[in-house]
Coordinates of C-alpha atoms in Angstrom, one line a residue:
M1261 CA -26.7 -44.2 36.3
T1262 CA -24.5 -41.2 36.6
L1263 CA -21.7 -42.0 34.2
L1264 CA -19.9 -38.8 33.3
V1265 CA -17.8 -38.1 36.4
N1266 CA -14.3 -37.0 37.2
D1267 CA -13.7 -37.0 40.9
P1268 CA -17.1 -37.6 42.6
A1269 CA -16.1 -35.1 45.3
D1270 CA -15.9 -32.4 42.6
F1271 CA -19.1 -33.2 40.7
A1272 CA -21.2 -30.4 42.2
A1273 CA -18.6 -27.7 41.8
E1274 CA -17.8 -28.8 38.2
A1275 CA -21.5 -28.9 37.3
L1276 CA -21.9 -25.4 38.6
A1277 CA -18.9 -24.2 36.7
G1278 CA -20.2 -25.7 33.5
F1279 CA -23.6 -24.2 34.0
G1280 CA -22.0 -20.8 34.4
A1281 CA -20.0 -21.3 31.2
A1282 CA -23.1 -22.3 29.3
H1283 CA -25.1 -19.2 30.4
P1284 CA -22.8 -16.3 30.7
D1285 CA -25.4 -13.8 29.7
A1286 CA -27.9 -15.0 32.3
I1287 CA -25.9 -15.9 35.5
R1288 CA -22.7 -15.3 37.4
V1289 CA -21.1 -18.0 39.5
V1290 CA -20.2 -16.9 43.0
H1291 CA -18.9 -18.7 46.1
G1292 CA -21.7 -21.2 46.9
G1293 CA -24.0 -20.8 43.9
A1294 CA -25.1 -18.4 41.2
V1295 CA -26.8 -14.9 40.9
R1296 CA -28.3 -13.0 38.0
A1297 CA -25.9 -11.5 35.5
S1298 CA -28.0 -8.4 35.9
A1299 CA -28.0 -6.3 39.1
T1300 CA -31.0 -6.5 41.4
P1301 CA -32.9 -3.2 41.1
Q1302 CA -32.3 -0.9 44.0
G1303 CA -34.8 -1.6 46.8
Q1304 CA -36.2 -4.8 45.2
V1305 CA -36.6 -7.8 47.5
A1306 CA -34.1 -10.5 46.6
T1307 CA -35.3 -14.0 46.4
V1308 CA -32.5 -16.6 47.1
L1309 CA -33.4 -20.2 46.6
G1310 CA -31.3 -23.3 47.2
G1311 CA -30.8 -26.9 47.9
G1312 CA -28.5 -29.8 46.9
T1313 CA -27.1 -30.4 43.5
G1314 CA -28.8 -33.2 41.6
H1315 CA -32.1 -31.5 41.0
Y1316 CA -31.5 -29.4 37.9
P1317 CA -33.1 -27.2 36.8
A1318 CA -33.8 -26.6 40.4
F1319 CA -32.4 -24.4 41.7
A1320 CA -29.7 -22.5 39.7
G1321 CA -31.7 -23.0 36.5
W1322 CA -34.4 -20.7 38.0
V1323 CA -32.1 -17.7 38.4
G1324 CA -33.2 -14.8 36.3
P1325 CA -35.7 -11.8 36.1
G1326 CA -39.2 -12.8 37.2
F1327 CA -37.9 -15.7 39.3
A1328 CA -34.9 -16.0 41.6
H1329 CA -32.2 -13.5 42.2
G1330 CA -29.8 -16.2 43.3
A1331 CA -29.4 -19.8 44.1
A1332 CA -27.2 -21.5 46.7
C1333 CA -26.0 -24.9 45.5
G1334 CA -24.9 -27.6 48.0
N1335 CA -23.3 -31.0 47.3
I1336 CA -25.3 -33.8 45.8
F1337 CA -28.6 -34.1 47.7
S1338 CA -27.0 -32.0 50.5
S1339 CA -28.0 -28.6 51.8
P1340 CA -25.6 -25.7 51.0
S1341 CA -23.8 -24.4 54.0
A1342 CA -24.8 -21.2 55.7
S1343 CA -21.6 -19.6 54.4
Q1344 CA -22.6 -20.5 50.8
I1345 CA -26.1 -19.2 51.3
C1346 CA -24.9 -15.9 52.9
S1347 CA -22.4 -15.4 50.0
V1348 CA -25.2 -15.7 47.4
A1349 CA -27.5 -13.5 49.4
R1350 CA -25.0 -10.8 49.8
A1351 CA -24.3 -10.8 46.1
A1352 CA -28.1 -10.7 45.3
E1353 CA -29.3 -8.2 47.9
N1354 CA -29.7 -4.5 47.0
G1355 CA -31.5 -2.7 49.7
G1356 CA -34.8 -4.6 49.8
G1357 CA -34.0 -7.5 52.0
V1358 CA -33.9 -11.2 51.2
V1359 CA -36.4 -14.0 51.3
L1360 CA -34.7 -17.5 51.5
G1361 CA -36.8 -20.3 49.8
F1362 CA -36.0 -24.0 50.0
G1363 CA -37.6 -27.5 50.5
N1364 CA -38.4 -28.5 54.0
Y1365 CA -35.6 -30.9 54.8
A1366 CA -33.7 -31.0 58.1
G1367 CA -30.3 -29.9 56.7
D1368 CA -31.9 -27.1 54.6
V1369 CA -33.9 -25.9 57.6
L1370 CA -30.8 -25.8 59.8
H1371 CA -28.4 -24.1 57.3
F1372 CA -30.9 -21.6 55.8
G1373 CA -32.0 -20.8 59.3
Q1374 CA -28.4 -20.2 60.4
A1375 CA -27.8 -18.1 57.3
A1376 CA -30.9 -16.0 58.1
E1377 CA -29.5 -15.3 61.6
Q1378 CA -26.1 -14.5 60.2
L1379 CA -27.5 -12.1 57.6
R1380 CA -29.8 -10.4 60.2
A1381 CA -26.7 -9.9 62.4
E1382 CA -25.2 -8.0 59.5
G1383 CA -28.2 -5.7 59.3
L1384 CA -30.3 -7.3 56.5
D1385 CA -34.0 -7.9 56.7
V1386 CA -34.4 -11.6 56.0
R1387 CA -37.4 -13.9 55.8
V1388 CA -37.5 -17.7 55.4
L1389 CA -39.9 -19.9 53.5
A1390 CA -39.8 -23.7 53.6
V1391 CA -41.9 -25.5 51.0
T1392 CA -44.1 -28.3 52.4
D1393 CA -46.1 -29.7 49.5
D1394 CA -45.6 -33.5 49.6
V1395 CA -48.8 -35.2 50.8
A1396 CA -47.0 -38.5 51.3
S1397 CA -44.5 -37.2 53.9
G1398 CA -46.7 -36.0 56.7
P1399 CA -50.3 -36.1 57.9
A1400 CA -52.8 -33.5 56.6
D1401 CA -53.1 -31.9 60.0
E1402 CA -49.4 -31.4 60.4
T1403 CA -48.3 -30.0 57.0
A1404 CA -45.3 -28.3 58.6
L1405 CA -43.7 -31.8 58.8
R1406 CA -43.9 -32.4 55.1
R1407 CA -41.0 -32.1 52.7
G1408 CA -40.8 -30.0 49.6
I1409 CA -40.8 -31.7 46.2
A1410 CA -42.1 -30.3 42.9
G1411 CA -44.2 -27.8 44.6
D1412 CA -40.9 -25.9 44.9
L1413 CA -41.6 -24.6 41.4
T1414 CA -45.0 -23.1 41.8
V1415 CA -44.3 -21.7 45.3
L1416 CA -40.9 -20.2 44.5
K1417 CA -42.0 -18.9 41.1
I1418 CA -44.9 -17.0 42.8
L1419 CA -42.4 -15.7 45.4
G1420 CA -40.1 -14.4 42.7
A1421 CA -42.9 -12.8 40.7
A1422 CA -44.1 -11.0 43.8
A1423 CA -40.6 -9.5 44.3
E1424 CA -40.5 -8.6 40.6
A1425 CA -43.8 -6.8 41.0
G1426 CA -42.1 -4.5 43.6
L1427 CA -43.9 -5.7 46.7
G1428 CA -42.2 -5.1 50.0
I1429 CA -40.6 -8.0 51.8
A1430 CA -43.5 -8.7 54.1
E1431 CA -45.9 -8.9 51.2
V1432 CA -43.5 -11.0 49.1
H1433 CA -43.1 -13.5 52.0
R1434 CA -46.9 -13.5 52.5
A1435 CA -47.5 -14.4 48.8
G1436 CA -45.0 -17.3 49.0
T1437 CA -46.6 -18.5 52.3
R1438 CA -50.1 -18.4 50.8
A1439 CA -48.9 -20.3 47.7
N1440 CA -47.3 -23.0 49.9
A1441 CA -50.5 -23.4 51.9
A1442 CA -52.4 -23.9 48.6
T1443 CA -50.0 -26.4 47.1
R1444 CA -50.1 -30.2 47.2
S1445 CA -47.9 -32.8 45.4
L1446 CA -47.6 -36.6 45.1
G1447 CA -44.9 -38.5 43.3
L1448 CA -44.1 -42.0 42.1
A1449 CA -40.8 -43.8 41.4
F1450 CA -40.1 -46.6 39.0
D1451 CA -36.4 -47.0 39.8
G1452 CA -33.8 -45.3 41.9
C1453 CA -30.9 -42.9 41.1
T1454 CA -27.2 -43.5 41.4
L1455 CA -24.9 -40.9 43.0
P1456 CA -21.8 -39.8 41.0
G1457 CA -19.1 -42.4 41.5
A1458 CA -21.4 -45.0 43.0
D1459 CA -21.9 -48.5 41.4
R1460 CA -25.4 -49.1 42.5
P1461 CA -28.6 -47.0 42.9
L1462 CA -29.8 -45.6 46.3
F1463 CA -32.8 -47.9 46.0
T1464 CA -34.4 -50.2 43.5
V1465 CA -38.0 -51.0 42.6
G1466 CA -38.8 -54.4 41.4
A1467 CA -39.7 -55.1 37.8
G1468 CA -43.3 -54.2 37.1
R1469 CA -43.7 -52.3 40.4
M1470 CA -43.6 -48.6 41.5
G1471 CA -42.8 -46.7 44.7
V1472 CA -45.6 -44.4 45.9
G1473 CA -44.6 -41.2 47.7
L1474 CA -41.1 -40.6 46.5
G1475 CA -38.7 -37.9 47.7
I1476 CA -36.2 -36.1 45.6
H1477 CA -33.1 -37.2 47.4
G1478 CA -33.3 -40.9 46.5
E1479 CA -36.1 -41.8 49.0
P1480 CA -38.0 -44.7 47.5
G1481 CA -41.5 -43.8 48.8
I1482 CA -43.8 -45.1 51.5
E1483 CA -45.0 -48.3 49.7
Q1484 CA -44.7 -50.3 46.6
R1485 CA -47.5 -51.3 44.3
P1486 CA -47.8 -53.1 41.0
L1487 CA -47.1 -50.8 38.0
P1488 CA -50.5 -50.0 36.3
T1489 CA -51.3 -48.3 33.0
A1490 CA -50.5 -44.7 32.4
D1491 CA -54.1 -43.7 32.9
E1492 CA -54.2 -45.5 36.3
V1493 CA -51.0 -43.7 37.3
A1494 CA -52.7 -40.4 36.4
D1495 CA -55.7 -41.3 38.4
L1496 CA -53.6 -42.3 41.4
L1497 CA -51.8 -38.9 41.3
V1498 CA -55.0 -36.9 40.9
D1499 CA -56.8 -38.7 43.6
G1500 CA -53.9 -38.4 46.0
V1501 CA -53.5 -34.6 45.5
L1502 CA -57.3 -33.8 45.4
A1503 CA -57.8 -35.8 48.7
E1504 CA -56.8 -32.5 50.3
R1505 CA -58.7 -30.2 47.9
D1506 CA -60.8 -28.5 50.5
A1507 CA -57.8 -27.5 52.6
A1508 CA -55.6 -26.4 49.7
A1509 CA -58.4 -24.4 48.0
G1510 CA -59.6 -23.0 51.3
A1511 CA -56.2 -21.4 51.8
V1512 CA -57.0 -19.0 48.9
G1513 CA -60.8 -18.7 49.4
G1514 CA -62.1 -21.8 47.7
S1515 CA -60.7 -21.4 44.3
E1516 CA -61.4 -23.7 41.3
R1517 CA -58.4 -22.5 39.3
V1518 CA -55.1 -24.3 39.6
A1519 CA -51.4 -24.2 38.5
L1520 CA -50.3 -27.6 37.4
V1521 CA -46.8 -29.1 37.3
L1522 CA -46.4 -32.7 35.9
N1523 CA -42.7 -33.2 36.7
G1524 CA -40.3 -35.8 35.4
L1525 CA -37.6 -36.9 37.8
G1526 CA -34.8 -37.5 35.3
A1527 CA -35.4 -40.7 33.4
T1528 CA -39.1 -40.5 32.7
K1529 CA -39.2 -38.4 29.5
Y1530 CA -41.5 -36.1 27.8
E1531 CA -43.7 -38.4 25.7
E1532 CA -44.5 -40.5 28.7
L1533 CA -45.3 -37.3 30.7
Y1534 CA -47.7 -36.2 27.9
V1535 CA -49.5 -39.5 27.9
V1536 CA -50.1 -39.1 31.6
H1537 CA -51.0 -35.4 31.3
R1538 CA -53.7 -36.3 28.8
R1539 CA -55.5 -38.2 31.5
V1540 CA -54.7 -35.8 34.2
S1541 CA -56.2 -32.9 32.3
E1542 CA -59.4 -34.9 31.6
R1543 CA -59.8 -35.7 35.3
L1544 CA -59.2 -32.2 36.5
A1545 CA -61.8 -30.9 34.0
A1546 CA -64.3 -33.4 35.2
E1547 CA -63.6 -32.1 38.8
G1548 CA -64.5 -28.6 37.6
L1549 CA -61.0 -27.3 37.9
T1550 CA -59.5 -24.8 35.4
V1551 CA -55.7 -25.3 34.8
V1552 CA -53.7 -22.1 34.4
A1553 CA -50.4 -22.2 32.5
P1554 CA -49.6 -25.9 33.0
V1555 CA -46.0 -27.1 33.1
V1556 CA -45.2 -30.6 31.8
D1557 CA -41.5 -30.8 32.0
E1558 CA -38.4 -31.8 34.0
Q1559 CA -38.1 -29.0 36.6
I1560 CA -37.2 -30.8 39.9
T1561 CA -35.2 -33.9 39.1
S1562 CA -33.4 -36.5 41.2
L1563 CA -30.3 -37.2 39.0
G1564 CA -31.5 -40.1 36.8
M1565 CA -34.4 -41.3 38.9
A1566 CA -37.3 -42.9 36.9
G1567 CA -40.5 -41.3 38.1
L1568 CA -42.8 -38.4 38.0
S1569 CA -44.9 -36.2 40.3
L1570 CA -48.1 -34.1 40.1
T1571 CA -48.4 -30.7 41.8
L1572 CA -51.5 -28.5 42.0
T1573 CA -51.5 -25.0 43.5
F1574 CA -54.9 -23.5 44.0
L1575 CA -54.9 -19.9 42.8
D1576 CA -56.7 -16.7 43.7
S1577 CA -56.4 -13.6 41.5
E1578 CA -53.2 -12.5 43.1
L1579 CA -51.4 -15.9 43.0
E1580 CA -52.6 -16.5 39.5
R1581 CA -51.1 -13.1 38.4
F1582 CA -47.8 -14.1 39.9
W1583 CA -47.8 -17.6 38.5
A1584 CA -48.6 -16.4 35.0
A1585 CA -46.2 -13.5 35.1
P1586 CA -43.2 -13.4 32.8
A1587 CA -39.9 -15.0 33.8
V1588 CA -36.6 -15.4 31.9
T1589 CA -34.2 -17.9 33.3
P1590 CA -31.9 -20.6 31.8
A1591 CA -34.5 -23.3 32.4
F1592 CA -37.9 -21.6 32.9
R1593 CA -39.2 -19.1 30.4
R1594 CA -42.6 -17.5 30.3
G1595 CA -43.5 -14.4 28.4
H1596 CA -41.1 -11.6 27.7
L1597 CA -39.1 -9.2 29.9
P1598 CA -36.9 -6.4 28.5
P1599 CA -33.1 -7.0 28.7
R1600 CA -31.5 -5.8 31.9
P1601 CA -28.1 -4.1 32.0
P1602 CA -25.3 -6.4 33.1
R1603 CA -23.9 -6.0 36.6
T1604 CA -20.4 -4.5 36.7
D1605 CA -19.6 -4.8 40.4
D1606 CA -16.9 -7.2 41.7
L1607 CA -18.3 -10.6 42.6
A1608 CA -15.0 -11.9 43.9
A1609 CA -14.3 -13.4 47.3
A1610 CA -15.1 -10.2 49.2
R1611 CA -18.7 -11.4 49.8
R1612 CA -17.6 -14.7 51.2
T1613 CA -17.2 -13.3 54.7
P1614 CA -19.4 -11.0 56.8
P1615 CA -18.5 -7.3 56.4
V1616 CA -16.6 -5.5 59.1
T1617 CA -17.9 -2.2 60.4
P1618 CA -15.2 -0.8 62.8
G1619 CA -16.3 -0.8 66.4
D1620 CA -15.8 2.0 68.9
E1621 CA -13.0 1.8 71.4
P1622 CA -14.7 -0.2 74.1
S1623 CA -16.1 -2.7 71.6
R1624 CA -12.8 -3.1 69.9
A1625 CA -11.2 -3.9 73.2
L1626 CA -13.9 -6.5 73.9
G1627 CA -13.5 -7.9 70.4
A1628 CA -9.8 -8.5 71.1
L1629 CA -10.6 -10.3 74.3
I1630 CA -13.2 -12.4 72.5
A1631 CA -10.5 -13.4 70.0
E1632 CA -8.2 -14.4 72.8
A1633 CA -11.0 -16.4 74.3
L1634 CA -11.6 -18.2 71.0
G1635 CA -7.9 -19.1 71.1
T1636 CA -8.5 -20.8 74.4
V1637 CA -11.5 -22.6 72.9
R1638 CA -9.3 -23.8 70.0
D1639 CA -6.6 -25.1 72.3
T1640 CA -9.1 -26.8 74.6
V1641 CA -10.8 -28.6 71.7
A1642 CA -7.4 -29.7 70.2
T1643 CA -6.4 -31.1 73.6
H1644 CA -9.6 -33.2 73.8
E1645 CA -10.1 -34.0 70.1
R1646 CA -9.3 -37.7 70.4
R1647 CA -11.6 -38.2 73.5
L1648 CA -14.5 -36.4 71.8
G1649 CA -14.1 -38.6 68.7
E1650 CA -14.1 -41.8 70.8
I1651 CA -17.3 -40.7 72.6
D1652 CA -19.0 -39.8 69.3
A1653 CA -17.9 -43.2 67.8
V1654 CA -20.1 -45.1 70.3
A1655 CA -23.3 -44.1 68.6
G1656 CA -22.2 -41.9 65.7
D1657 CA -19.5 -41.7 63.1
G1658 CA -16.7 -40.5 65.4
D1659 CA -16.1 -37.2 63.6
H1660 CA -17.1 -34.8 66.4
G1661 CA -13.6 -34.2 67.7
I1662 CA -12.3 -33.5 64.2
G1663 CA -15.2 -31.2 63.3
M1664 CA -14.9 -29.3 66.6
R1665 CA -11.2 -28.8 66.1
R1666 CA -11.6 -27.6 62.5
G1667 CA -14.4 -25.2 63.5
A1668 CA -12.6 -23.8 66.5
E1669 CA -9.3 -23.3 64.6
A1670 CA -11.1 -21.5 61.8
A1671 CA -13.1 -19.3 64.3
A1672 CA -10.0 -18.3 66.2
E1673 CA -8.2 -17.4 62.9
A1674 CA -11.2 -15.4 61.6
A1675 CA -11.5 -13.5 64.9
D1676 CA -7.8 -12.6 64.9
R1677 CA -8.2 -11.2 61.3
A1678 CA -11.3 -9.3 62.3
V1679 CA -9.4 -7.6 65.2
V1680 CA -6.7 -6.5 62.8
L1681 CA -9.5 -4.8 60.7
G1682 CA -10.7 -2.9 63.8
A1683 CA -13.8 -5.0 64.4
G1684 CA -16.0 -4.6 67.4
A1685 CA -17.4 -7.5 69.4
R1686 CA -20.3 -8.3 67.0
A1687 CA -18.1 -8.3 63.9
V1688 CA -15.5 -10.5 65.6
L1689 CA -18.2 -13.0 66.6
T1690 CA -20.1 -13.0 63.3
R1691 CA -16.9 -13.7 61.3
A1692 CA -15.9 -16.3 63.8
G1693 CA -19.3 -18.0 63.6
A1694 CA -19.3 -18.0 59.8
A1695 CA -15.8 -19.6 59.8
W1696 CA -16.7 -22.2 62.4
S1697 CA -19.8 -23.3 60.5
E1698 CA -18.0 -23.4 57.1
S1699 CA -15.0 -25.4 58.4
A1700 CA -16.6 -27.7 60.8
G1701 CA -19.6 -28.7 58.6
G1702 CA -22.5 -30.8 59.9
T1703 CA -25.1 -30.0 62.5
S1704 CA -22.6 -29.2 65.2
G1705 CA -20.7 -26.7 63.0
A1706 CA -24.0 -24.9 62.1
L1707 CA -25.1 -24.7 65.7
W1708 CA -21.8 -23.3 67.0
G1709 CA -21.8 -20.8 64.2
A1710 CA -25.3 -19.7 65.0
A1711 CA -24.5 -19.4 68.7
L1712 CA -21.5 -17.2 68.1
T1713 CA -23.5 -15.0 65.7
A1714 CA -26.4 -14.7 68.2
L1715 CA -24.0 -13.7 71.0
G1716 CA -22.5 -11.1 68.7
S1717 CA -25.9 -9.6 67.9
V1718 CA -26.5 -8.9 71.5
L1719 CA -23.0 -7.5 72.3
G1720 CA -23.0 -5.2 69.3
D1721 CA -20.2 -3.1 67.9
G1722 CA -20.5 -0.1 70.2
G1723 CA -20.7 0.9 73.8
R1724 CA -19.8 -0.8 77.1
V1725 CA -21.1 -4.3 77.8
G1726 CA -22.0 -4.9 81.4
P1727 CA -22.5 -8.4 83.0
E1728 CA -26.2 -8.4 82.4
R1729 CA -25.9 -7.8 78.7
A1730 CA -23.2 -10.4 78.4
V1731 CA -25.4 -13.0 80.1
T1732 CA -28.3 -11.9 77.8
G1733 CA -26.0 -12.7 74.9
A1734 CA -25.2 -16.1 76.4
R1735 CA -29.0 -16.8 76.6
A1736 CA -29.4 -15.7 73.0
A1737 CA -26.7 -18.0 71.9
V1738 CA -28.3 -21.0 73.6
D1739 CA -31.7 -20.0 72.3
A1740 CA -30.3 -20.0 68.7
V1741 CA -29.1 -23.5 69.2
V1742 CA -32.5 -24.7 70.4
R1743 CA -34.4 -22.8 67.7
L1744 CA -32.3 -24.1 64.8
G1745 CA -31.5 -27.5 66.0
G1746 CA -34.9 -28.3 67.5
A1747 CA -33.4 -30.2 70.5
R1748 CA -34.6 -29.9 74.1
P1749 CA -33.0 -31.0 77.4
G1750 CA -33.3 -34.8 77.5
D1751 CA -32.6 -35.3 73.8
K1752 CA -28.9 -36.1 74.4
T1753 CA -27.4 -33.2 72.6
L1754 CA -25.2 -30.2 73.5
V1755 CA -28.4 -28.5 74.7
D1756 CA -28.3 -30.8 77.7
A1757 CA -25.2 -29.0 78.9
A1758 CA -25.9 -25.5 77.4
A1759 CA -29.3 -25.0 78.9
P1760 CA -28.2 -25.7 82.6
F1761 CA -25.2 -23.6 82.0
V1762 CA -27.1 -20.5 81.0
D1763 CA -29.9 -21.1 83.5
R1764 CA -27.4 -21.2 86.4
L1765 CA -25.5 -18.3 84.9
E1766 CA -28.6 -16.1 85.0
S1767 CA -29.8 -17.2 88.4
A1768 CA -26.4 -16.7 90.1
L1769 CA -25.5 -13.4 88.5
G1770 CA -27.3 -11.1 90.9
E1771 CA -26.5 -13.2 93.9
L1772 CA -22.8 -14.0 93.3
G1773 CA -21.6 -11.6 90.6
P1774 CA -20.3 -12.5 87.2
N1775 CA -17.1 -14.3 88.3
A1776 CA -18.7 -16.9 90.5
A1777 CA -21.8 -17.0 88.3
W1778 CA -19.7 -18.2 85.3
A1779 CA -18.0 -20.8 87.5
E1780 CA -21.4 -22.0 88.8
G1781 CA -22.7 -22.2 85.2
A1782 CA -19.7 -24.2 84.1
A1783 CA -20.1 -26.6 87.0
A1784 CA -23.7 -27.1 86.0
A1785 CA -22.7 -27.8 82.5
R1786 CA -20.2 -30.5 83.6
R1787 CA -22.8 -32.2 85.8
A1788 CA -25.4 -32.2 83.0
A1789 CA -22.9 -33.4 80.4
D1790 CA -22.0 -36.4 82.6
A1791 CA -25.6 -37.1 83.2
T1792 CA -26.3 -37.6 79.5
A1793 CA -24.6 -41.0 79.9
S1794 CA -27.8 -42.3 81.4
I1795 CA -30.2 -41.3 78.6
P1796 CA -30.7 -42.7 75.1
A1797 CA -30.2 -40.4 72.1
R1798 CA -33.5 -38.9 70.7
L1799 CA -32.2 -36.7 68.0
G1800 CA -29.5 -36.7 65.3
R1801 CA -27.7 -39.7 63.8
A1802 CA -27.2 -41.3 67.2
R1803 CA -30.9 -41.8 67.5
A1804 CA -30.8 -44.6 65.0
H1805 CA -28.6 -46.6 67.3
G1806 CA -31.2 -46.9 70.0
D1807 CA -29.8 -47.6 73.4
N1808 CA -26.2 -48.1 72.2
S1809 CA -25.3 -44.7 73.6
L1810 CA -26.4 -45.6 77.1
G1811 CA -23.4 -45.5 79.5
T1812 CA -21.6 -42.9 77.3
P1813 CA -22.2 -39.1 77.5
D1814 CA -23.1 -37.1 74.5
A1815 CA -20.1 -35.7 72.7
G1816 CA -21.7 -32.4 72.0
A1817 CA -22.6 -31.9 75.6
V1818 CA -19.1 -32.9 76.7
S1819 CA -17.4 -30.5 74.3
F1820 CA -19.6 -27.6 75.4
S1821 CA -18.8 -28.3 79.1
L1822 CA -15.1 -28.5 78.4
I1823 CA -15.2 -25.1 76.6
V1824 CA -17.1 -23.2 79.2
T1825 CA -14.9 -24.8 81.9
A1826 CA -11.8 -23.7 80.1
L1827 CA -13.1 -20.2 79.8
T1828 CA -13.8 -19.8 83.5
P1829 CA -10.3 -18.5 84.6
R1830 CA -10.2 -16.3 81.5
F1831 CA -13.6 -14.8 82.2
Q1832 CA -12.6 -14.2 85.8
Q1833 CA -9.4 -12.5 84.7
E1834 CA -11.2 -10.3 82.1
T1835 CA -13.9 -9.1 84.5
H1836 CA -11.2 -7.6 86.6
S1837 CA -8.9 -6.4 83.8
R1838 CA -8.5 -2.7 83.5
Q1839 CA -8.0 -3.3 79.8
A1840 CA -11.7 -4.4 79.5
P1841 CA -13.8 -1.8 81.2
D1842 CA -16.8 -3.0 79.4
L1843 CA -16.9 -6.2 81.5
Q1844 CA -16.5 -4.6 84.9
E1845 CA -19.0 -5.7 87.5
E1846 CA -20.9 -2.5 87.9
N1847 CA -24.3 -2.3 86.3
H1848 CA -24.9 0.0 83.3

C-alpha cells in the first residue's frame, strides 16, 4: 500500500523533487527528469534512460558517471512524454549524440520514438534501444514482442559503461543491443501493488499462491500456482531463464559467464532474496556457469509489489568489462571514479523547447504561412471538438476532441512564437509538434507531434520549397505516424484517412498541379474516414470494445479529414500568393 501521499496527481513530481533534494551533489532536476550534476564530457555519447515513476531506483537512481547521463521520469507506471525526454536529452548531450534506453512497452516505444525523431530534426545523432528480456511476455522466436523488466539494469549499465569508455555512438548502441540479445529474465509476484491514492491493489494473489511472469506495471503474470518453498522458487526461476540458454549465450559466442540480478519488487526484502540467491548460485554452478559481479538488491521495483525476478546476461569479454566497470550513482555503486567538476550551465526552461535557428527569407515566409495554417487547424478542431468527442466515446473514453483542441491550440501558439523569433519552416513545425504532443498527451498527441516534426525535417530552414518537396514532406509525416504508431490501413485509426490522402496527393500532383491535387487528397481522406464506420477497431483502446465501434467512424480519421479539408482553400490561396514564392507551381 502506498500510504504517504499528498495529491496523487503530484506524486511523481514530488518524488522527483525530493530525490533531487536528497542528492544535490549527484543529480540536477530538469523539466521531465534528472541529469548528472557534472557535465557530460565533450564528445561523449550521452545515455538517456527512462520510464514511469514507481520503479525506483530505476531510472533516476542510475544517473551518474559510468551509468546514465540522464533519466526521463513519467507519471506512475506511464511513459514520459516526448517533450520530457527531449528536455532531458538536450541537457545531457554534449556533442557525442544520444542513445535512448527504455523497457519495451507501447507507450515508451511511442514517446521515445517520437523524441528521437524530434531530436534528429534538431540535428542530433540519436539511437534507440528497447530492452526485451522478459521470457514470459512473448515467444522465444519473437523476442522483439517482449517487455523489459529487471534486464533493464544489466543492459542499460553496459550501455552506459560503453559510453563512459569513449566509444562512438554506433559502438555504444551495438554494445547495448548485444547485451539485450544475451539477456533473459523471469519474475514472480506474491501480491499486487497499490497506486498512490488508490484504496485497493491493481491485482491480488490468493493466500498461499504466486503469479508467474509478472510485469513491473502491476501486471499479475500469466498464471497462478501454489506458493512453494524458497528453493523451489529459485529452481523455477533458474529453469525458466535457462530454457533459452542456447539462444542467449549464442548471442555472444556461447559464453559460460553471466551477469546476475536477483531483484526485489518492493515488498520482498533482502533476507528473503538472499535465501533464494543461495539456491540460485548453487544451481548456476551446477550448470557450469560462472557468475560475474552479482546484484542481489531492489533495482527495478513496482511500488510495493511483493515479488522478485531473476535476470541472467551472458557475457563475452567486452560485455563483461562493461558490466564490471565502475559506476557511481545514487542507487548503484561499483568501484571508484574520480570526482567530476560540477556543471555550471543554466538548466532552466530554455531546454524545454526545440532551439530556433533563424531561417532564410523564403523559409521565414513559409514559416509564417505554416503558422497561419496551424491557426486554421486550431479553429477547425475547436469547431468540431464536441462531435469528435462523441465519436470517440462510442468505443473509447471520449477525450479525442479535448485532446485535439489542446494540441492544436498549443501548436498554433508555439508556431506564432517561433515566427516572432525568425524561425524558418522546420523550426516552426518542430516547435509546433513538440507543443502539440505535450499539451494533447496520449497516442494521438504523440502522433500529430511526430507528423509535424517529420514534415519540418523535409521542408528545412532554408531555400525555396516547391510542390514536389512539400508533397515529400506530407509523405514523411504520414510515414512517421505509421512507423511510430504501428497502424496500417484497415486498423481503424487516423492512418485510414492519412494514407489515402497522401497517396492521392502524390498521384495527382503531376497530372493536376498542387491546387487540385490537395483537393483530391482531401476528398480521398473524407471518403476513407467515412468508410471506417464499417470496420471494427484493431488497435488502441477501442480494440477492447470489439465490434461496438461498427457503424461509427474512427475519431482520429475524422479529425484528420476535417483538418486537410479545412486547409484546402488556404493551400490553394498560398500556392498562388506572391508572398510565398517558395510554394509556386513551377518545379525547382
